[in-house]
PDB file of C-alpha atoms in Angstrom:
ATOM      1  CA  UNK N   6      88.408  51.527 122.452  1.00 71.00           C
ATOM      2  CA  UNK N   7      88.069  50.099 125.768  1.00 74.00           C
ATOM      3  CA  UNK N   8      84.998  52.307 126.568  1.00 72.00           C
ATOM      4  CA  UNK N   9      86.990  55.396 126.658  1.00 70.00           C
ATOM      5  CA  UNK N  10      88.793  56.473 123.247  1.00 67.00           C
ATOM      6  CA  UNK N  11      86.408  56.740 119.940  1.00 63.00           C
ATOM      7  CA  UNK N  12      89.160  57.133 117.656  1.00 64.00           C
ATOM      8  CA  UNK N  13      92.816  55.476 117.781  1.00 64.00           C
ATOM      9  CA  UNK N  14      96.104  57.749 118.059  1.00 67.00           C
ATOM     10  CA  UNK N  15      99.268  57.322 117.452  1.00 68.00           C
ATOM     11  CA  UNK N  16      99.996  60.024 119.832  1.00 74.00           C
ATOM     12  CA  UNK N  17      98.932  60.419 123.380  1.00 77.00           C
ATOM     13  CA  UNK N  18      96.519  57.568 125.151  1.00 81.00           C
ATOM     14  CA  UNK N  19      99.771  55.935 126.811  1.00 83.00           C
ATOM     15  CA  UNK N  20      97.603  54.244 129.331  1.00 83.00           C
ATOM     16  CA  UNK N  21      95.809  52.575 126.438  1.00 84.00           C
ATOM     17  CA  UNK N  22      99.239  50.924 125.103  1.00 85.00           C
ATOM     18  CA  UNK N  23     101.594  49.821 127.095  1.00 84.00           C
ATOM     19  CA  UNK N  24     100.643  48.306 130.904  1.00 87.00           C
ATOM     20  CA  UNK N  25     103.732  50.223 132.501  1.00 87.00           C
ATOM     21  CA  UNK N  26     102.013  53.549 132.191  1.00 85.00           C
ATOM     22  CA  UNK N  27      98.043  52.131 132.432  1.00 87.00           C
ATOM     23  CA  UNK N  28      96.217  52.135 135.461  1.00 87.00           C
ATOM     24  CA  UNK N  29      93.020  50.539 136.754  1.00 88.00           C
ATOM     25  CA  UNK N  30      90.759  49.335 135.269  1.00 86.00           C
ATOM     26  CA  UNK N  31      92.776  49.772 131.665  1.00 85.00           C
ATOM     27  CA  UNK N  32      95.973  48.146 133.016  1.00 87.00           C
ATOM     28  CA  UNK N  33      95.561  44.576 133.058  1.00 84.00           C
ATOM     29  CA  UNK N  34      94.363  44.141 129.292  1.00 82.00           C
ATOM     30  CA  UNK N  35      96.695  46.607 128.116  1.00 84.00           C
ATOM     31  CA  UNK N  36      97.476  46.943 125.211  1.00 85.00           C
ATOM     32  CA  UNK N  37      94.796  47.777 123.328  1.00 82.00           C
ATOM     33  CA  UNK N  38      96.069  50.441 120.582  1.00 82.00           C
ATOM     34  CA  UNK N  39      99.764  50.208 119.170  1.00 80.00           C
ATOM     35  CA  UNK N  40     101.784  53.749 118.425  1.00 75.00           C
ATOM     36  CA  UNK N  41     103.052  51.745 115.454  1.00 80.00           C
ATOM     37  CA  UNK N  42     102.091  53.087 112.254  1.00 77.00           C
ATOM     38  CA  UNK N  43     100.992  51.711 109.097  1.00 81.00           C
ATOM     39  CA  UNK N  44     103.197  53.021 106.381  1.00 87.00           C
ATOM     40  CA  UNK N  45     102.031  53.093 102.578  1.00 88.00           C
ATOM     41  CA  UNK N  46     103.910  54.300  99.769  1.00 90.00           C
ATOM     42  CA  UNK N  47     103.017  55.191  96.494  1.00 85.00           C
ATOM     43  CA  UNK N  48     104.294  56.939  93.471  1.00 86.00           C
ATOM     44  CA  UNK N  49     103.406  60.651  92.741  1.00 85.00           C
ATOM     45  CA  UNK N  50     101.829  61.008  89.081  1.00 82.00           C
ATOM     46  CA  UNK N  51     101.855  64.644  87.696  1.00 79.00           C
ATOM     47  CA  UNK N  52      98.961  64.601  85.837  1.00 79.00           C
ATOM     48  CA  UNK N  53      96.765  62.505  88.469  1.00 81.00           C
ATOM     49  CA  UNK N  54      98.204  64.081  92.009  1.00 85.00           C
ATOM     50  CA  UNK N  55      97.678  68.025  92.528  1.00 85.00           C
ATOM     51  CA  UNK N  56      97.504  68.236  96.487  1.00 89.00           C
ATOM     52  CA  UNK N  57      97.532  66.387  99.688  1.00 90.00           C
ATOM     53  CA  UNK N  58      94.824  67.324 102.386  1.00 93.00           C
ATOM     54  CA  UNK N  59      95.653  66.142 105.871  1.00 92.00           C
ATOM     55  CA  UNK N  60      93.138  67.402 108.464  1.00 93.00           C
ATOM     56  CA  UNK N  61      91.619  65.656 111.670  1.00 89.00           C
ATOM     57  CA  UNK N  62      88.795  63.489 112.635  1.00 86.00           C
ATOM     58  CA  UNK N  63      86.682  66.843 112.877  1.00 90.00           C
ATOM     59  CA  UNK N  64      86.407  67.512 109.190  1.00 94.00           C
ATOM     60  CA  UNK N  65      86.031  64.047 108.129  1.00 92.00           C
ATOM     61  CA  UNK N  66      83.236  63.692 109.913  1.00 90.00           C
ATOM     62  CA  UNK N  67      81.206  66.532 108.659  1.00 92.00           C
ATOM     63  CA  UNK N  68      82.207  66.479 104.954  1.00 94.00           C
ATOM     64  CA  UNK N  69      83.677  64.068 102.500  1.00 93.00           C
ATOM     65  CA  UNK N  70      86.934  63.177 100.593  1.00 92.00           C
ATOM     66  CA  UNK N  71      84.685  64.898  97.627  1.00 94.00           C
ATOM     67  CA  UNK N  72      83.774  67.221  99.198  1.00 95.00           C
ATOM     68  CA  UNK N  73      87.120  68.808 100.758  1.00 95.00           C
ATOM     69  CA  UNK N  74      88.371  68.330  96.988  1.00 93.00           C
ATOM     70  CA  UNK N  75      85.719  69.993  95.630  1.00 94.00           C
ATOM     71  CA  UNK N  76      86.001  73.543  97.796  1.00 95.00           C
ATOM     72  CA  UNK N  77      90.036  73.016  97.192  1.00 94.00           C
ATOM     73  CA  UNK N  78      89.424  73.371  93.564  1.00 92.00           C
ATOM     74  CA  UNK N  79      87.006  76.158  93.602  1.00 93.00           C
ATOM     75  CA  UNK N  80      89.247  78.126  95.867  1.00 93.00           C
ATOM     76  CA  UNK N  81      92.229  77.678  93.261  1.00 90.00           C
ATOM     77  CA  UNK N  82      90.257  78.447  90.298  1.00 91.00           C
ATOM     78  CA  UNK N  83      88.827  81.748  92.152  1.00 91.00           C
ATOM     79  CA  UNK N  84      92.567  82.441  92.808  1.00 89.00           C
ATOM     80  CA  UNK N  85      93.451  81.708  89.081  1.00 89.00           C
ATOM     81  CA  UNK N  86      90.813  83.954  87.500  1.00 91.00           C
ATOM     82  CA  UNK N  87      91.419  86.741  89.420  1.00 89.00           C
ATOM     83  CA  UNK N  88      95.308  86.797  88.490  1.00 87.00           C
ATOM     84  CA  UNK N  89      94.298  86.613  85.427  1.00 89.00           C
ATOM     85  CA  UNK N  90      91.799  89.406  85.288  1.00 89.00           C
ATOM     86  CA  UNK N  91      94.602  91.536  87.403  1.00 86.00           C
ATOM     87  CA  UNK N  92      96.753  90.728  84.464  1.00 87.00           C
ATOM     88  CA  UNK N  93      94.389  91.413  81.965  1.00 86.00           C
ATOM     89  CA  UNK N  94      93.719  95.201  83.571  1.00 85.00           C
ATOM     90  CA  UNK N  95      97.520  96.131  84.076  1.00 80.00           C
ATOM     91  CA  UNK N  96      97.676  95.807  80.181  1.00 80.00           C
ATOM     92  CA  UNK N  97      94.912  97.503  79.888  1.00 79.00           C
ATOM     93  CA  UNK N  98      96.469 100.474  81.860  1.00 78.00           C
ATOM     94  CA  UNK N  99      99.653 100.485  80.114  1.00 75.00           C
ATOM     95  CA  UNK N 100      97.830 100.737  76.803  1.00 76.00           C
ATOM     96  CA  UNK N 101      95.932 103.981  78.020  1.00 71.00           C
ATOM     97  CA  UNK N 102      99.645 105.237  79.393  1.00 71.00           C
ATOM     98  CA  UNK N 103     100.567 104.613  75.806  1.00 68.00           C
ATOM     99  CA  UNK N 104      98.324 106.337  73.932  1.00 71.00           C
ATOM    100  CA  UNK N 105      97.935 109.356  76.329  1.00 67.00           C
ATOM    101  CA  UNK N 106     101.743 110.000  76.219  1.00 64.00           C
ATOM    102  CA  UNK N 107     101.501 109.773  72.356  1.00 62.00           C
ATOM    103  CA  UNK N 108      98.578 112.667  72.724  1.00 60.00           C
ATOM    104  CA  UNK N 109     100.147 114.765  74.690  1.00 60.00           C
ATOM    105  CA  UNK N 110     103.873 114.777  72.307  1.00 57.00           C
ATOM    106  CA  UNK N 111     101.754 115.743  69.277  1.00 56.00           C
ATOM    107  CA  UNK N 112      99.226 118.559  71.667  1.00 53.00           C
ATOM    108  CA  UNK N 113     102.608 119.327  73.161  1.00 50.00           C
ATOM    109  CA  UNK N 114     104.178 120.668  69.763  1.00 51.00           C
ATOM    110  CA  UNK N 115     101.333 122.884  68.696  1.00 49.00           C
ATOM    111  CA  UNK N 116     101.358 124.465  71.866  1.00 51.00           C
ATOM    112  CA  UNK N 117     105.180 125.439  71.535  1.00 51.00           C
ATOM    113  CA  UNK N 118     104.105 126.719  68.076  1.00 51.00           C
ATOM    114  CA  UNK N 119     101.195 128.845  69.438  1.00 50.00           C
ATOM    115  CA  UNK N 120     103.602 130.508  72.413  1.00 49.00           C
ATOM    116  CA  UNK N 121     106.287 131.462  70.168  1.00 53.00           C
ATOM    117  CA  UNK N 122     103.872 133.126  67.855  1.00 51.00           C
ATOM    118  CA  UNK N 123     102.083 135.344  71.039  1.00 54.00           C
ATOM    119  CA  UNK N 124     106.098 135.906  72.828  1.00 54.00           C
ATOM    120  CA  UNK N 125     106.163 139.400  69.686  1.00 53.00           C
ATOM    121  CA  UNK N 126     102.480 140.218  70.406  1.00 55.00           C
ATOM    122  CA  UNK N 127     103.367 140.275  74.466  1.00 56.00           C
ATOM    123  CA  UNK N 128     106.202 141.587  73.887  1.00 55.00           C
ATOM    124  CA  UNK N 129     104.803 144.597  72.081  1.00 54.00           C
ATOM    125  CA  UNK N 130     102.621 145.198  75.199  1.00 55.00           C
ATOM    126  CA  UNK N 131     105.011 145.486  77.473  1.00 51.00           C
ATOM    127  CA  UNK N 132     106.923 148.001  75.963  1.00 54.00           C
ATOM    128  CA  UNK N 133     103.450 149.941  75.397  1.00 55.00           C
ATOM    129  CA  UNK N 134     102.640 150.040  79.280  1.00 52.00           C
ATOM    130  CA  UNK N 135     104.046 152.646  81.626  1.00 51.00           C
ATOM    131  CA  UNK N 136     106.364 151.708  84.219  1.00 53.00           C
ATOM    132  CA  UNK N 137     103.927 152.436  87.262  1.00 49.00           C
ATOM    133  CA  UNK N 138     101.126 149.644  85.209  1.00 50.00           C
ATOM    134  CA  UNK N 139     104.209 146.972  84.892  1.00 50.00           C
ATOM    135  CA  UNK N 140     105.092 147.192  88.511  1.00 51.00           C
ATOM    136  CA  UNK N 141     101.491 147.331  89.048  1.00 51.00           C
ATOM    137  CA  UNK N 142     100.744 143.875  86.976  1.00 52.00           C
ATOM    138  CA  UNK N 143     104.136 142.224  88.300  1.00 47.00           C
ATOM    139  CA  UNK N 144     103.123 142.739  91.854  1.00 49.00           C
ATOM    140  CA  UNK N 145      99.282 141.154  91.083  1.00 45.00           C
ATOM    141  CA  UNK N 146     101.289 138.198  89.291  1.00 47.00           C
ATOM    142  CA  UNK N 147     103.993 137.743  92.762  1.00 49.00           C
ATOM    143  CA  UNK N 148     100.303 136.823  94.879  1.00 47.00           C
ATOM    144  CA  UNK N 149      99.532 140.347  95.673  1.00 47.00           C
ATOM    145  CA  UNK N 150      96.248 142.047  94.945  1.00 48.00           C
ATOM    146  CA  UNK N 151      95.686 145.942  94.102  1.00 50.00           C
ATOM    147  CA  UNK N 152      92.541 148.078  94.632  1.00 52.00           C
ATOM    148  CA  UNK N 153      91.542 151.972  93.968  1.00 52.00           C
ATOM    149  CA  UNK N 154      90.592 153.940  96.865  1.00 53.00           C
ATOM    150  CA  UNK N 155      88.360 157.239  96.735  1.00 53.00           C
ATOM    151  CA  UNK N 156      91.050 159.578  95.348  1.00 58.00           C
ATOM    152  CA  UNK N 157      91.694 156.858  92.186  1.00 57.00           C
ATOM    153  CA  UNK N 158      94.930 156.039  93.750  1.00 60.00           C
ATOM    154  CA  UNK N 159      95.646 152.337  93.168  1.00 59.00           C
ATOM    155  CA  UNK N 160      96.134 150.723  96.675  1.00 55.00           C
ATOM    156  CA  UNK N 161      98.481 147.558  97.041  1.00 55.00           C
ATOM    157  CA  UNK N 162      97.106 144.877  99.101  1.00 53.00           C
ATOM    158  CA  UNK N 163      99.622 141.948 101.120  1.00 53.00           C
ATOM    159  CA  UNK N 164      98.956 138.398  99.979  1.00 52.00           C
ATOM    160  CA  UNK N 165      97.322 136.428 102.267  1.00 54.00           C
ATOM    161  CA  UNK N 166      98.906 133.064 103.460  1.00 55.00           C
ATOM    162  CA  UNK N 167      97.334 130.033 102.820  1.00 58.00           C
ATOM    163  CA  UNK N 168      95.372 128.646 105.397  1.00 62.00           C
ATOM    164  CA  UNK N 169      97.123 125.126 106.488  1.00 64.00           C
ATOM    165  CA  UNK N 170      95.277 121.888 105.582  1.00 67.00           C
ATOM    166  CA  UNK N 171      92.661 120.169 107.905  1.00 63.00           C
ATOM    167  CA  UNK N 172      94.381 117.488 110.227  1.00 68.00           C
ATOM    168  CA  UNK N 173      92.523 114.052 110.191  1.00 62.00           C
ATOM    169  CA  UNK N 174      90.927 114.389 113.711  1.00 63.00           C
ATOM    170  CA  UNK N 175      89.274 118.154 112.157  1.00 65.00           C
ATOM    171  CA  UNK N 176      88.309 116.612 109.057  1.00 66.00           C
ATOM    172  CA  UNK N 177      86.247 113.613 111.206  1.00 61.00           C
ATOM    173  CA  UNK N 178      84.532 116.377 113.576  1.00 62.00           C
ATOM    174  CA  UNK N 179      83.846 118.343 110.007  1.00 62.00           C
ATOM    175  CA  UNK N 180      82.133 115.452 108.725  1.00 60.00           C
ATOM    176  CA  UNK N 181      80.661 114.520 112.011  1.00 57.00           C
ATOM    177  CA  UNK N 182      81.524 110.640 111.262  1.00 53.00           C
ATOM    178  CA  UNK N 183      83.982 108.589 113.408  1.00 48.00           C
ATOM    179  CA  UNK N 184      85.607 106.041 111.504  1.00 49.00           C
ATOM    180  CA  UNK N 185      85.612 102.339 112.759  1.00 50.00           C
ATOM    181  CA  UNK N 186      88.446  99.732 111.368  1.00 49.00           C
ATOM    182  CA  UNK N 187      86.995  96.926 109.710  1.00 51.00           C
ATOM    183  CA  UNK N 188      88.330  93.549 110.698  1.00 46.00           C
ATOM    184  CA  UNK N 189      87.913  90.825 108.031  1.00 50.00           C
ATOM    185  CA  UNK N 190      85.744  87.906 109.140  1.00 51.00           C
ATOM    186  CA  UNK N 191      87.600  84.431 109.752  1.00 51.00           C
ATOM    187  CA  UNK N 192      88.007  82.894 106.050  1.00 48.00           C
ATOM    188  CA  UNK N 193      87.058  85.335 104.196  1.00 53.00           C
ATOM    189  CA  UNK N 194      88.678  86.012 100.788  1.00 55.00           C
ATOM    190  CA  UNK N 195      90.786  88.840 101.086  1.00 61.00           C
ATOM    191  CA  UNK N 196      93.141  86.824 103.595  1.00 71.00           C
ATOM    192  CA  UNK N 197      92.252  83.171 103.541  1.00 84.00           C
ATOM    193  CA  UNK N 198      94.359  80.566 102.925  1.00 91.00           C
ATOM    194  CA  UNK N 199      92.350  77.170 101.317  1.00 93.00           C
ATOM    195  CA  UNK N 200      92.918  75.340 104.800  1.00 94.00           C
ATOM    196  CA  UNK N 201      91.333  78.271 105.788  1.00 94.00           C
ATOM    197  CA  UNK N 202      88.201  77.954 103.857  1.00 94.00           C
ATOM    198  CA  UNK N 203      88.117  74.124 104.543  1.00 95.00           C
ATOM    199  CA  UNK N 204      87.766  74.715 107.872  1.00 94.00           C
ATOM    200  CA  UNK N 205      85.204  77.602 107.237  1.00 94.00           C
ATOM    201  CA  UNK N 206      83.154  75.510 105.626  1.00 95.00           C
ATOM    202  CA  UNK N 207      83.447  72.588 107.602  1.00 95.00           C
ATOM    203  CA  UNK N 208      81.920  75.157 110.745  1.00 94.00           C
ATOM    204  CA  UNK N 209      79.301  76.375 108.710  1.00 94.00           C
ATOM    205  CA  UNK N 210      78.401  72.568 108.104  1.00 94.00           C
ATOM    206  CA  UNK N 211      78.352  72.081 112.207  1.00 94.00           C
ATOM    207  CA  UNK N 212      76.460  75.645 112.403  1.00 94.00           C
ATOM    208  CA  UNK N 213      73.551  74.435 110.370  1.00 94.00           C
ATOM    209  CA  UNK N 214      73.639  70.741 112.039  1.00 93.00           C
ATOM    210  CA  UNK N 215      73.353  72.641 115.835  1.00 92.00           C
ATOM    211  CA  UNK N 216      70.919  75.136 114.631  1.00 93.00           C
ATOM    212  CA  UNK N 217      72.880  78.050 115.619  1.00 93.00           C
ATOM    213  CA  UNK N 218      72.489  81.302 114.432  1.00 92.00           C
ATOM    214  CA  UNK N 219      75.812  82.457 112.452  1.00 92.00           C
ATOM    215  CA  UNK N 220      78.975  81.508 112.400  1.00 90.00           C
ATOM    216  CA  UNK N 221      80.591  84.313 114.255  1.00 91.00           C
ATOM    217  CA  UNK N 222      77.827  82.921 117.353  1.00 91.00           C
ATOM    218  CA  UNK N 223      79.405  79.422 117.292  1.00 91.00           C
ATOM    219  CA  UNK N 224      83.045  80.868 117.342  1.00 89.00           C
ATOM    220  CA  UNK N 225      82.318  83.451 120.364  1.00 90.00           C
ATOM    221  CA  UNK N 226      81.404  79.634 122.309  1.00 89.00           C
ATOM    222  CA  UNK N 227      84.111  79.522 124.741  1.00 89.00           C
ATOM    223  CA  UNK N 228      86.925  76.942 124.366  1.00 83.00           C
ATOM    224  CA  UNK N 229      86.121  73.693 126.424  1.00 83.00           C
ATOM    225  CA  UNK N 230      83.001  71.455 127.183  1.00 85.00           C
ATOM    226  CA  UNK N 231      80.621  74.165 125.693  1.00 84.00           C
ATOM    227  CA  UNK N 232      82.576  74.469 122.482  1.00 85.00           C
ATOM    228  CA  UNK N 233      83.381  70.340 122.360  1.00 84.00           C
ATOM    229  CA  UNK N 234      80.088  69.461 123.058  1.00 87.00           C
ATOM    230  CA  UNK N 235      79.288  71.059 119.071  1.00 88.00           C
ATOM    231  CA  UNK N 236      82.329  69.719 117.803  1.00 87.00           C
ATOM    232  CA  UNK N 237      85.662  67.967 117.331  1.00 84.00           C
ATOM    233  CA  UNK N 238      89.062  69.622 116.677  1.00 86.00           C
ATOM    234  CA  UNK N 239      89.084  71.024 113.008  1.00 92.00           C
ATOM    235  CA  UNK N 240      92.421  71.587 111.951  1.00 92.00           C
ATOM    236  CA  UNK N 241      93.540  71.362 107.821  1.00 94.00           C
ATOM    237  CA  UNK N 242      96.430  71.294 106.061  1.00 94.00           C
ATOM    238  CA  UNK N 243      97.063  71.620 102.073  1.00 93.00           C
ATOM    239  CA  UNK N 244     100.662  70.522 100.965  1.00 91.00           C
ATOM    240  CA  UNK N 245     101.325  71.621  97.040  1.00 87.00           C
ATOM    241  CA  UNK N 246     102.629  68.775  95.097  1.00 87.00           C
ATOM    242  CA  UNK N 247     103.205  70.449  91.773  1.00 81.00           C
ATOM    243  CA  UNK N 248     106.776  71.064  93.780  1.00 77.00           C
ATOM    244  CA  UNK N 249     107.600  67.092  94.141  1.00 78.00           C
ATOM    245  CA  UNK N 250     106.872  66.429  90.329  1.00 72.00           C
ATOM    246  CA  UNK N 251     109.567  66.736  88.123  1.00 63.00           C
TER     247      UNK N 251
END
């Protein structure tokens, strides 16, 4: 337009559409864009219409109505399987809980059976033992541990306190490792939203048309004329309209 705008906006360009806020050499054939927009409505069909992708000029220009569609389904059908396969293993776990609580009521019973026929047997060796042996084996049982000196006089030994657990910085100098935090790249799948893999893929499209290296290379460009000069604003947005259907 005019030489100086490639695409029209309804927002911003002032100088381009109205003369009172143009200036030379725009001024005198202004207007040549109108903010005026062109309005179309259309009913919603709930079998036909699933989504509505607004993004700007810089993903239409590197991919296609098909293909924006096409990496909008894949990412819901990735999201869809993998609920279901979540759903799928938390049955699958309460099955196992199941059948190992039923295992352990029937193991438990045989077990009471078995104590209460040793309780006479121990019983009978108790009152067998001497006092000095009983004190002896109660004090072994509290933590504390007996030996026999020279003389075969039996020697009672303190308990030792545990030692206290390793602390997280000990347990990384043990191991001689240092542990780094992992950040997640940009789009990824563990925390991408599917405007976030539109415009993922729309940058890897620009990445392969410049020739650059990876993707992480053409985000570290810094913001302005090095960064424009690759490509136009990507920006996406992916409205739900299984919420507008009735």
């Amino acid at each position: 337009v005019a030489g100086s705008l490639a695409v029209t906006r309804a927002l911003g360009d002032a100088y381009l559409k109205t003369p009172l806020l143009s200036f030379f050499p725009y001024k005198r054939h202004a207007p040549y864009i109108t903010a005026r927009p062109e309005v179309n409505c259309r009913p919603i069909v709930k079998e036909g219409d699933k989504v509505l992708i607004l993004a700007t000029d810089g993903v239409w220009e590197r991919a296609s109505g098909e293909d924006v569609l096409r990496w909008v389904r894949t990412f819901y059908a990735e999201r869809i399987a993998e609920a279901e396969r979540r759903n799928n293993i938390g049955r699958l776990s309460k099955i196992d809980n199941h059948t190992s609580e039923d295992g352990n009521d029937s193991g438990g019973k045989k077990d009471d059976d078995s104590v209460d026929s040793q309780q006479p047997q121990m019983q009978e060796q108790e009152q067998s033992q001497s006092p000095k042996t009983r004190s002896d084996n109660a004090s072994v049982a509290n933590g504390a541990s007996a030996s026999v000196d020279a003389n075969g006089n039996r020697k009672r030994d303190m308990p030792s306190s545990p030692s206290p657990p390793p602390t997280a910085a000990k347990r990384r100098k043990l191991s001689g490792r240092t542990t780094t935090r992992r950040v997640a790249p940009f789009g990824s799948r563990r925390n991408s939203t599917v405007a976030d893999v539109i415009v993922r893929r729309v940058l890897n499209k620009v990445r392969r048309a410049r020739n650059i290296s990876s993707l992480h290379a053409l985000m570290s460009l810094p913001p302005g004329r090095a960064r424009r000069s690759k490509h136009d604003d990507i920006t996406a947005c992916v409205v739900d309209l299984s919420a507008f259907v009735s």
